[in-house]
Amino acid sequence: MTVHVVAPAPPTPASPALPLALPGLMTGALVLLVLGAPWVPGLVLPSSLVVATLWGLHVIDTRRLALPPLLVAAAAVPVAQALTLPTAVDPVRSAVLTVATALGWASAAAFASLTDRQRATVLIALIASLLVVCASSITGLGRLNSLAGGSVVDGRAQGPFAQPNELGAYVVFLLPVCVAAASCARRHTGWLLVGVSALPVLGALALSLSRGAWAGAAAAMAVLVLLLPRIAPAILIAVGAMTTLVLGLALLDATGPAGVVLARIGSLDDPSGSPDDHRPQIWGLALGAARERPFLGLGPGGLETWASRADSPLALEPPLHAHNLVLTVLCESGAVGLLALVAVVAVLARRLWSAATHHTSWLVAGPLAGLSGAAVHGIIDVPWRNPALTATAWLLAGAAAAHMDQPLRAQPERHPVNHPTSREREATRRSRHGFRPSGTRIDDPGDHGDGLGPADGPGARRGRRRRAWPQPALLALILTGGLLAGLQFLPSQHEATSVVGLRSETADGAATIAPDEIKLIAQQYSVALSDEAAVDRVSDELGLPPGSTTEASVDPETTTVRISVRSDTAQEAAQLANRLSKSADERAERDPQVVATTLSPASAEHTTVTPSRPLLFACGLSAILVLSAGLWLMRRQR
């Protein structure tokens, strides 16, 4: 018997597990980054370094570096910042910001290299972070206090961020991503869940009272509708509902947080009405720096150091940025940085056009809309020095850069036209005269011999689409009539304002009390002048009917008291406002340390009528049109 000895096969070399796990590790690191960045800003740079290292190892392992055009153009941003370092006014800070920009770009490149499922995981983590941040900002809201006609508001929602505008910028980035993800819901339950989840997001956006964020969010949603037309009815109905809500609050003369939001909306026509708004001086300072250093600028973050010079008008409170994206880049990176910005905007615009004319996934549409809204926000403010916002912007850029080769929208399939033969034409003629070919049924769609049903038969009637416009048009007419009737019975009031200034001096003009104390006295005067009992007593002295309301406020960092009175007539409002300012003078006469001076008396010819009927009619008509258009689109899609 022969025994065959089989030599054992050589062991198969084990494939390295680490390179295969690199995309998963990058996904996990990005999820930790987006969840922790708003709460621990110091986590951003180390996490970005980990992501960049993993991406570098992945590139080395695959020997493939395929960068989308958007990221190729965005690479010019850290390069331009690096070129400014030798001449930067603050080299250390500029170097740190340049490294942060480079790591942000690497994180975007790593994000773009992931699969669809992995990118969706990171974007869902961003949405979860947004919901938690917005919910915490609402629960931690302070007492809102509106000054200067809504131009200055204390106690705004800001969540874990350093200022309310940063919260607004965070919502602008991620609100379109949240809505785009909701567009994938196939059941009404999913839409209901998303709608409930959107309430804290919209509430945080409203209570941040960031006018730039409001404009950016509106632009982002408009771009999202362009990229995902199927969500247009839902967006139109939501906009109509919000406009109707604002209109109702205005008609009811709401107070509290709703009243502060309405006052903030009313200040949109005068964004520089705040006495603390130094945007014109900041813009002039940035342009002056750009003229002195036109090519390389001041270096990243150099505007604050430049504004701290002794001859600067903003030396006491130097700005962090130029409150405009273009001016910030121009003064910090010069013409080199401006060219990089133009390149990024051009490629982003091309990417938007490509997405609008192709099938677009929510993984791309949401980030593109968020970046577009941020660009609009950048015209007014640049609150992106926060590391969490910087990381979010770069990740959205990476998501928007992915999927560059999208297929065109499917073209309608063209069926070949079969011309009827002479026998089929004869059968058609006979059937029209009451004859029917043998072997066919009356309800056969091809009983006419041409392969088509009768043009005026029952089947054709069932195939016709019902008209979608009568019900929305009827609803619009009814609501417009109700709006006109409501405006006719809406009571209007006149608002008059007098201004009183307080100062402390003795006979020789020397100050007797500290400036902080006189500011405290001014606050006490505003409380006393707003007291309802005191206002009723003054109204009785003047013989005015009850019902007038008074609000006295102190301009920030001053001792100027503004007395605003609302009454049924302009004469009554001006008379009561002037009498209250006179009572402030009388109160100051009894105090030897305080002198009160009426700086601007109220005038019956210069009162403000509230609410404005034309404005309310325009808002109401806009809401009606939006609701009707949304209903029309929904009926068309059935």
XYZ file of C-alpha atoms in Angstrom:
638
model
C 0.000 0.000 0.000
C 1.355 3.328 -1.030
C 1.030 6.208 1.338
C 0.895 9.661 -0.223
C 2.194 12.409 1.956
C 0.739 15.796 1.106
C 2.885 18.709 2.110
C 0.985 21.422 3.914
C 0.255 24.494 1.835
C 2.228 27.580 2.737
C 0.242 29.924 4.937
C -1.554 32.707 3.103
C -0.238 36.070 4.226
C -2.863 37.846 6.250
C -4.112 41.015 4.649
C -3.425 44.050 6.726
C -6.509 44.970 8.709
C -5.558 48.542 9.474
C -5.740 49.925 5.907
C -9.171 48.348 5.479
C -10.331 49.962 8.714
C -9.005 53.441 7.920
C -12.275 54.768 6.390
C -14.193 53.488 9.404
C -11.720 55.110 11.774
C -12.039 58.394 9.871
C -15.820 58.172 10.146
C -15.655 57.577 13.901
C -13.202 60.437 14.409
C -15.405 62.800 12.398
C -18.490 61.790 14.404
C -16.674 62.524 17.668
C -15.491 65.827 16.205
C -18.934 67.087 15.198
C -20.599 65.958 18.432
C -18.025 67.522 20.749
C -16.978 70.651 18.847
C -19.791 72.986 20.042
C -19.214 72.050 23.682
C -15.427 71.647 23.753
C -13.877 73.945 21.104
C -10.404 72.833 22.174
C -11.247 69.365 20.840
C -11.400 70.582 17.229
C -7.690 70.904 16.435
C -6.608 67.538 17.977
C -9.533 65.739 16.338
C -8.802 67.379 12.994
C -5.167 66.312 13.319
C -6.263 62.704 13.914
C -8.571 62.805 10.881
C -5.849 64.345 8.711
C -3.362 61.672 9.815
C -5.795 58.844 9.050
C -6.545 60.353 5.655
C -2.830 60.622 4.887
C -2.336 56.949 5.771
C -5.303 56.050 3.588
C -3.832 57.953 0.638
C -0.458 56.248 1.117
C -2.089 52.827 1.344
C -4.279 53.229 -1.740
C -1.700 55.274 -3.666
C -4.594 57.348 -4.937
C -5.261 61.041 -4.357
C -8.412 62.042 -6.228
C -9.519 65.516 -5.157
C -12.766 67.031 -6.459
C -12.452 70.458 -8.138
C -14.022 72.259 -5.174
C -11.353 70.961 -2.805
C -8.611 71.738 -5.318
C -9.785 75.355 -5.387
C -10.221 75.423 -1.597
C -6.598 74.327 -1.155
C -5.653 77.844 -2.236
C -7.079 79.219 1.032
C -4.476 77.728 3.436
C -1.761 78.333 0.824
C -2.674 82.026 0.630
C -2.690 82.277 4.421
C 0.730 80.632 4.619
C 2.139 83.192 2.173
C 1.122 86.021 4.522
C 3.003 84.652 7.548
C 6.374 86.386 6.910
C 4.730 89.834 6.981
C 1.903 89.150 9.478
C 1.372 91.708 12.244
C 0.760 88.881 14.744
C 2.814 85.928 13.457
C 1.954 83.518 16.273
C -1.789 83.923 15.985
C -1.636 83.896 12.188
C 0.363 80.653 12.259
C -2.192 78.986 14.545
C -5.097 80.049 12.321
C -3.237 78.889 9.207
C -2.627 75.451 10.733
C -6.307 75.267 11.713
C -7.306 76.101 8.133
C -4.967 73.445 6.721
C -6.347 70.811 9.109
C -9.883 71.844 8.189
C -9.100 71.354 4.513
C -7.609 67.921 5.247
C -10.758 66.978 7.180
C -12.871 68.030 4.189
C -10.730 65.905 1.871
C -11.054 62.938 4.230
C -14.823 63.416 4.393
C -15.082 63.528 0.596
C -13.182 60.231 0.313
C -15.745 58.291 2.377
C -18.584 56.195 1.018
C -22.184 57.399 0.849
C -23.142 55.471 3.973
C -20.196 56.845 5.932
C -20.915 60.414 4.828
C -24.546 59.967 5.808
C -23.433 58.826 9.272
C -21.390 61.990 9.795
C -24.167 64.254 8.494
C -26.713 62.574 10.782
C -24.321 63.193 13.674
C -24.241 66.869 12.651
C -28.052 66.952 12.678
C -28.125 65.366 16.143
C -25.603 67.929 17.366
C -27.762 70.718 15.933
C -30.869 69.473 17.753
C -29.056 69.204 21.092
C -27.466 72.652 20.735
C -30.769 74.299 19.791
C -32.711 72.609 22.593
C -30.121 73.662 25.174
C -30.099 77.242 23.875
C -33.862 77.529 24.310
C -33.932 75.993 27.785
C -31.111 78.310 28.892
C -32.702 81.458 27.469
C -32.396 84.534 29.654
C -34.750 87.470 30.034
C -35.025 89.340 26.741
C -34.791 93.116 26.869
C -35.200 95.179 23.703
C -33.611 98.619 23.338
C -33.294 101.194 20.563
C -36.321 99.906 18.672
C -35.101 96.304 18.557
C -31.593 97.178 17.342
C -30.145 96.127 20.706
C -31.457 93.067 22.581
C -30.080 91.634 25.798
C -30.543 87.989 26.821
C -30.497 86.485 23.317
C -30.164 82.708 22.899
C -26.599 81.557 22.285
C -26.346 78.006 23.633
C -22.772 76.765 24.113
C -21.364 79.454 21.815
C -19.698 82.699 22.832
C -22.317 84.935 21.213
C -25.801 84.642 19.654
C -24.580 85.261 16.102
C -22.503 82.078 16.301
C -25.611 80.076 17.193
C -27.387 81.624 14.208
C -24.470 80.744 11.925
C -24.533 77.131 13.167
C -28.238 76.869 12.323
C -27.666 78.390 8.868
C -25.072 75.705 8.134
C -27.145 72.720 9.242
C -30.833 73.625 8.830
C -30.744 72.779 5.080
C -28.996 69.489 5.877
C -31.783 68.627 8.321
C -34.527 69.466 5.800
C -32.723 67.636 2.988
C -32.476 64.512 5.140
C -36.184 64.807 5.908
C -36.967 64.788 2.189
C -36.015 61.096 2.148
C -38.844 60.198 4.538
C -41.351 57.988 2.734
C -44.076 57.997 5.350
C -46.093 60.712 7.006
C -44.765 59.540 10.368
C -41.246 60.418 9.302
C -42.302 63.881 8.197
C -44.171 64.396 11.465
C -41.108 63.380 13.460
C -38.917 65.723 11.449
C -41.432 68.544 11.853
C -41.419 68.159 15.622
C -37.614 68.035 15.618
C -37.462 71.218 13.537
C -39.327 73.233 16.178
C -36.318 73.730 18.501
C -34.124 74.532 15.492
C -36.468 77.239 14.232
C -36.987 78.477 17.784
C -33.249 78.789 18.348
C -32.840 80.602 15.030
C -35.600 83.052 15.943
C -34.399 83.639 19.515
C -30.793 84.127 18.445
C -32.197 87.356 16.955
C -29.374 87.325 14.416
C -30.637 89.269 11.416
C -27.747 88.053 9.278
C -28.572 84.451 10.193
C -32.209 85.022 9.239
C -31.155 86.249 5.802
C -28.707 83.364 5.421
C -31.320 80.767 6.413
C -33.814 82.193 3.902
C -31.201 82.048 1.129
C -30.205 78.506 2.114
C -33.790 77.259 1.923
C -34.279 78.936 -1.460
C -31.198 77.142 -2.811
C -32.398 73.863 -1.302
C -35.739 74.183 -3.117
C -33.787 74.758 -6.337
C -31.743 71.595 -5.778
C -34.608 69.429 -4.443
C -37.814 70.656 -6.142
C -39.889 67.912 -4.517
C -39.763 69.725 -1.167
C -41.119 72.988 -2.598
C -44.738 72.445 -1.397
C -43.659 71.676 2.170
C -41.292 74.669 2.267
C -43.934 77.020 0.865
C -46.499 75.867 3.405
C -43.982 76.239 6.249
C -43.055 79.753 5.102
C -46.717 80.666 4.829
C -47.421 79.322 8.309
C -44.505 81.261 9.825
C -45.532 84.455 8.038
C -49.084 84.000 9.267
C -47.803 83.467 12.808
C -45.720 86.652 12.678
C -48.683 88.553 11.260
C -50.953 87.264 14.013
C -48.481 88.252 16.722
C -48.210 91.715 15.201
C -51.994 92.102 15.101
C -52.287 91.008 18.720
C -49.474 93.383 19.765
C -47.633 90.516 21.434
C -45.346 91.121 24.381
C -42.584 89.089 25.987
C -40.195 87.115 23.756
C -42.612 87.311 20.816
C -42.728 91.093 21.130
C -38.931 91.275 21.201
C -38.730 89.140 18.042
C -41.235 91.450 16.335
C -39.214 94.497 17.383
C -36.096 92.845 15.989
C -37.890 92.190 12.704
C -38.947 95.829 12.646
C -35.298 96.892 12.910
C -34.375 95.149 9.646
C -34.820 98.413 7.750
C -32.182 100.071 9.973
C -29.506 97.445 10.754
C -27.077 100.117 11.991
C -29.559 101.705 14.376
C -27.775 100.305 17.416
C -25.600 102.847 19.227
C -23.053 100.028 19.750
C -22.878 99.124 16.056
C -19.524 100.272 14.683
C -19.696 98.498 11.332
C -19.024 101.632 9.212
C -15.868 102.366 11.234
C -14.788 98.714 11.029
C -15.290 98.651 7.259
C -13.262 101.837 6.912
C -10.502 100.382 9.088
C -10.379 97.189 6.991
C -10.225 99.145 3.733
C -7.429 101.299 5.136
C -5.448 98.197 6.099
C -6.000 96.745 2.620
C -4.688 99.942 1.035
C -1.550 99.873 3.171
C -0.904 96.146 2.571
C -2.577 95.357 -0.744
C -0.807 92.101 -1.685
C -0.387 89.963 1.456
C -2.527 91.799 4.001
C -2.170 91.718 7.772
C -2.135 87.953 8.189
C -4.975 85.755 9.529
C -6.495 87.355 12.626
C -4.371 90.473 12.182
C -7.223 92.985 12.059
C -7.676 92.899 15.836
C -3.981 93.689 16.369
C -4.111 96.395 13.695
C -7.154 98.009 15.350
C -5.415 98.036 18.758
C -2.934 100.720 17.696
C -2.996 103.983 19.610
C -4.161 106.007 16.583
C -7.032 103.629 15.807
C -10.589 104.875 16.511
C -11.459 101.346 17.691
C -8.485 100.855 20.010
C -10.686 100.435 23.095
C -12.772 97.665 21.497
C -10.872 96.186 18.516
C -12.962 93.973 16.204
C -12.160 90.319 15.588
C -13.089 90.602 11.904
C -14.363 93.111 9.360
C -18.048 92.039 9.582
C -17.877 91.172 5.883
C -16.332 88.074 4.342
C -14.758 89.841 1.360
C -13.325 92.664 3.474
C -12.010 90.207 6.060
C -10.163 88.192 3.417
C -8.917 91.341 1.675
C -7.451 92.952 4.787
C -6.014 89.711 6.229
C -4.707 87.963 3.087
C -4.595 90.764 0.532
C -5.007 90.244 -3.193
C -3.647 86.688 -2.912
C -6.397 85.658 -0.512
C -9.021 87.477 -2.570
C -8.023 85.489 -5.667
C -8.349 82.268 -3.671
C -11.813 83.327 -2.482
C -12.907 84.157 -6.039
C -11.710 80.736 -7.213
C -13.661 78.959 -4.468
C -16.830 80.956 -5.188
C -16.543 80.269 -8.926
C -16.153 76.508 -8.436
C -18.961 76.487 -5.863
C -21.254 78.317 -8.301
C -20.372 75.773 -10.979
C -21.105 72.987 -8.511
C -24.486 74.541 -7.729
C -25.357 74.714 -11.414
C -24.321 71.101 -11.907
C -26.401 69.973 -8.929
C -29.437 71.943 -10.113
C -29.353 70.307 -13.560
C -28.574 66.765 -12.376
C -30.043 64.223 -10.020
C -28.837 65.376 -6.599
C -28.698 63.354 -3.401
C -29.554 64.946 -0.078
C -25.961 64.215 0.931
C -24.907 66.933 -1.524
C -27.951 69.220 -1.719
C -28.068 69.964 2.017
C -24.384 70.921 2.375
C -24.486 73.002 -0.822
C -27.495 74.939 0.451
C -25.843 75.422 3.848
C -22.695 76.853 2.261
C -24.805 79.146 0.063
C -26.672 80.474 3.092
C -23.379 81.010 4.902
C -22.129 83.038 1.929
C -25.145 85.337 2.229
C -24.604 85.558 5.992
C -20.992 86.505 5.267
C -22.124 89.725 3.615
C -23.280 90.982 7.019
C -21.165 89.131 9.564
C -18.284 86.633 9.807
C -18.792 84.746 13.113
C -16.676 81.784 12.018
C -13.635 82.243 14.235
C -15.244 79.701 16.547
C -13.471 76.364 15.888
C -16.788 74.489 15.825
C -18.117 76.700 13.039
C -14.853 76.480 11.099
C -14.883 72.672 11.291
C -18.550 72.552 10.249
C -17.884 74.764 7.231
C -15.011 72.573 6.045
C -17.009 69.366 6.494
C -19.893 70.779 4.470
C -17.390 71.746 1.778
C -16.164 68.155 1.702
C -19.720 66.842 1.448
C -20.594 69.319 -1.309
C -17.476 68.379 -3.272
C -18.364 64.678 -3.387
C -20.404 63.094 -6.183
C -19.119 65.365 -8.917
C -20.242 63.009 -11.711
C -24.000 62.905 -11.336
C -26.140 61.451 -14.113
C -28.419 63.817 -15.958
C -32.109 63.708 -15.230
C -33.677 60.808 -17.031
C -34.978 61.812 -20.428
C -38.472 60.642 -21.381
C -38.327 57.358 -23.246
C -39.390 57.706 -26.836
C -41.532 54.885 -28.167
C -41.417 54.087 -31.874
C -44.474 55.247 -33.789
C -46.180 52.433 -35.709
C -48.076 53.846 -38.644
C -51.324 51.931 -39.249
C -51.580 49.757 -42.338
C -54.363 50.127 -44.882
C -56.260 47.247 -43.243
C -55.980 48.898 -39.824
C -57.180 52.213 -41.243
C -60.161 50.463 -42.768
C -60.935 48.794 -39.430
C -60.759 52.163 -37.717
C -63.154 53.684 -40.252
C -65.613 50.810 -39.870
C -65.496 51.011 -36.066
C -66.335 54.720 -36.156
C -69.461 53.892 -38.151
C -70.652 51.248 -35.727
C -68.801 48.205 -37.095
C -66.295 46.233 -35.083
C -63.617 43.842 -36.336
C -64.235 40.256 -35.407
C -62.274 38.864 -32.506
C -62.098 42.159 -30.601
C -63.965 43.486 -27.568
C -65.569 46.852 -27.245
C -63.424 47.657 -24.208
C -60.206 46.523 -25.936
C -57.819 49.476 -25.939
C -56.803 48.546 -29.463
C -60.273 47.967 -30.888
C -59.791 50.775 -33.376
C -56.968 48.926 -35.021
C -54.359 51.611 -34.430
C -53.096 50.313 -31.092
C -54.491 53.395 -29.285
C -57.643 53.975 -27.294
C -60.318 56.422 -28.496
C -59.366 60.028 -27.966
C -62.740 60.814 -26.450
C -63.484 57.493 -24.783
C -63.978 56.744 -21.080
C -60.363 55.666 -20.675
C -59.149 59.005 -21.950
C -61.458 60.811 -19.551
C -60.072 58.836 -16.637
C -56.513 59.698 -17.751
C -57.116 63.426 -17.709
C -55.663 65.275 -14.743
C -58.155 67.177 -12.715
C -57.641 70.877 -12.393
C -55.566 71.746 -9.358
C -56.065 75.522 -9.222
C -59.778 76.153 -8.354
C -59.588 75.260 -4.662
C -56.339 77.202 -3.962
C -57.719 80.198 -5.865
C -60.984 80.089 -3.907
C -59.057 79.794 -0.637
C -56.902 82.784 -1.595
C -59.978 84.915 -2.369
C -61.676 84.015 0.917
C -58.557 84.667 2.999
C -57.868 87.966 1.219
C -61.406 89.120 1.952
C -61.006 88.143 5.590
C -57.696 89.988 5.760
C -59.205 93.184 4.354
C -62.135 92.955 6.764
C -59.806 92.390 9.707
C -57.632 95.366 8.796
C -60.686 97.622 8.651
C -61.561 96.827 12.266
C -57.966 96.801 13.501
C -57.380 99.593 16.040
C -54.291 101.690 15.414
C -52.157 103.592 17.898
C -49.722 106.473 17.608
C -46.276 106.290 19.205
C -44.452 109.443 20.325
C -40.969 109.562 21.862
C -39.238 112.143 24.026
C -35.589 111.909 25.083
C -34.168 112.989 28.446
C -30.464 113.161 29.283
C -29.094 112.856 32.831
C -25.783 114.156 34.098
C -24.149 114.822 37.439
C -22.435 118.118 38.188
C -22.041 120.838 40.800
C -22.037 124.571 40.392
C -18.408 124.615 39.192
C -19.003 121.739 36.758
C -17.052 119.069 38.666
C -18.489 115.578 38.747
C -19.874 114.549 42.125
C -20.629 110.855 41.525
C -19.011 108.112 39.464
C -20.179 107.415 35.895
C -21.396 103.923 36.817
C -23.558 105.385 39.549
C -25.188 107.920 37.229
C -25.943 105.046 34.830
C -27.645 103.227 37.686
C -29.666 106.361 38.448
C -30.715 106.518 34.786
C -31.970 102.934 35.036
C -33.974 103.891 38.115
C -35.491 106.834 36.244
C -36.561 104.535 33.406
C -38.302 102.213 35.866
C -40.071 105.112 37.585
C -41.223 106.668 34.305
C -42.638 103.315 33.105
C -44.615 102.664 36.288
C -48.274 102.139 35.400
C -49.557 103.954 38.476
C -47.400 107.006 37.701
C -48.524 107.008 34.072
C -52.203 106.777 35.083
C -51.726 109.640 37.521
C -50.170 111.862 34.854
C -52.935 110.913 32.395
C -55.576 111.958 34.936
C -53.811 115.289 35.437
C -53.904 115.939 31.694
C -57.492 114.703 31.342
C -56.499 111.972 28.907
C -58.516 108.763 28.563
C -56.976 105.592 30.031
C -55.370 102.983 27.829
C -52.071 104.647 26.965
C -48.929 102.530 27.370
C -45.468 103.808 28.228
C -42.016 102.281 27.872
C -38.878 104.024 29.124
C -35.461 102.601 28.250
C -31.841 103.656 28.654
C -29.514 103.670 25.669
C -26.606 101.242 26.209
C -23.548 102.701 27.952
C -25.206 106.131 28.246
C -27.458 108.057 30.624
C -30.002 108.898 27.921
C -33.584 107.875 28.721
C -36.069 107.395 25.871
C -39.762 107.705 26.797
C -42.081 106.070 24.241
C -45.850 106.510 24.640
C -48.579 104.802 22.642
C -52.054 106.301 22.553
C -55.127 106.434 20.323
C -54.261 109.860 18.876
C -50.989 111.537 18.004
C -51.797 114.567 20.153
C -52.441 112.464 23.256
C -49.244 110.444 22.769
C -47.053 113.543 22.333
C -48.708 115.340 25.247
C -48.208 112.432 27.625
C -44.583 111.850 26.531
C -43.678 115.507 27.096
C -45.411 115.525 30.476
C -43.419 112.463 31.568
C -40.150 114.076 30.484
C -41.144 117.142 32.490
C -41.779 114.926 35.519
C -38.215 113.610 35.085
C -36.970 117.221 35.205
C -39.003 117.849 38.356
C -37.612 114.709 39.964
C -34.060 115.819 39.131
C -34.656 119.275 40.630
C -35.217 117.640 44.002
C -31.870 115.833 43.706
C -28.888 118.216 43.910
C -26.531 115.639 42.354
C -28.508 115.024 39.135
C -29.437 117.366 36.311
C -32.057 116.295 33.739
C -32.348 117.929 30.336
C -34.992 117.282 27.694
C -32.908 116.563 24.613
C -35.741 115.908 22.169
C -39.402 116.693 22.949
C -42.184 114.622 21.419
C -44.122 116.062 18.483
C -47.598 115.147 17.279
C -46.450 115.647 13.674
C -43.693 113.045 13.992
C -45.440 110.071 15.561
C -45.326 106.495 14.318
C -48.570 104.688 13.548
C -48.604 101.117 14.842
C -49.331 98.699 13.418
C -48.759 99.765 9.806
C -51.790 98.662 7.785
C -49.958 98.561 4.413
C -47.186 96.484 5.960
C -49.657 94.100 7.576
C -51.592 93.787 4.320
C -48.395 93.019 2.407
C -47.350 90.384 4.969
C -50.805 88.838 5.049
C -51.120 88.760 1.276
C -47.678 87.164 1.003
C -48.692 84.475 3.472
C -51.922 83.826 1.560
C -50.110 83.519 -1.760
C -47.494 81.188 -0.291
C -50.133 78.951 1.312
C -52.182 78.848 -1.887
C -49.128 78.063 -4.004
C -48.151 75.262 -1.643
C -51.668 73.787 -1.783
C -51.657 74.052 -5.583
C -48.318 72.237 -5.850
C -49.489 69.495 -3.492
C -52.651 68.926 -5.556
C -50.615 68.794 -8.753
C -48.379 66.079 -7.337
C -51.292 63.772 -6.596
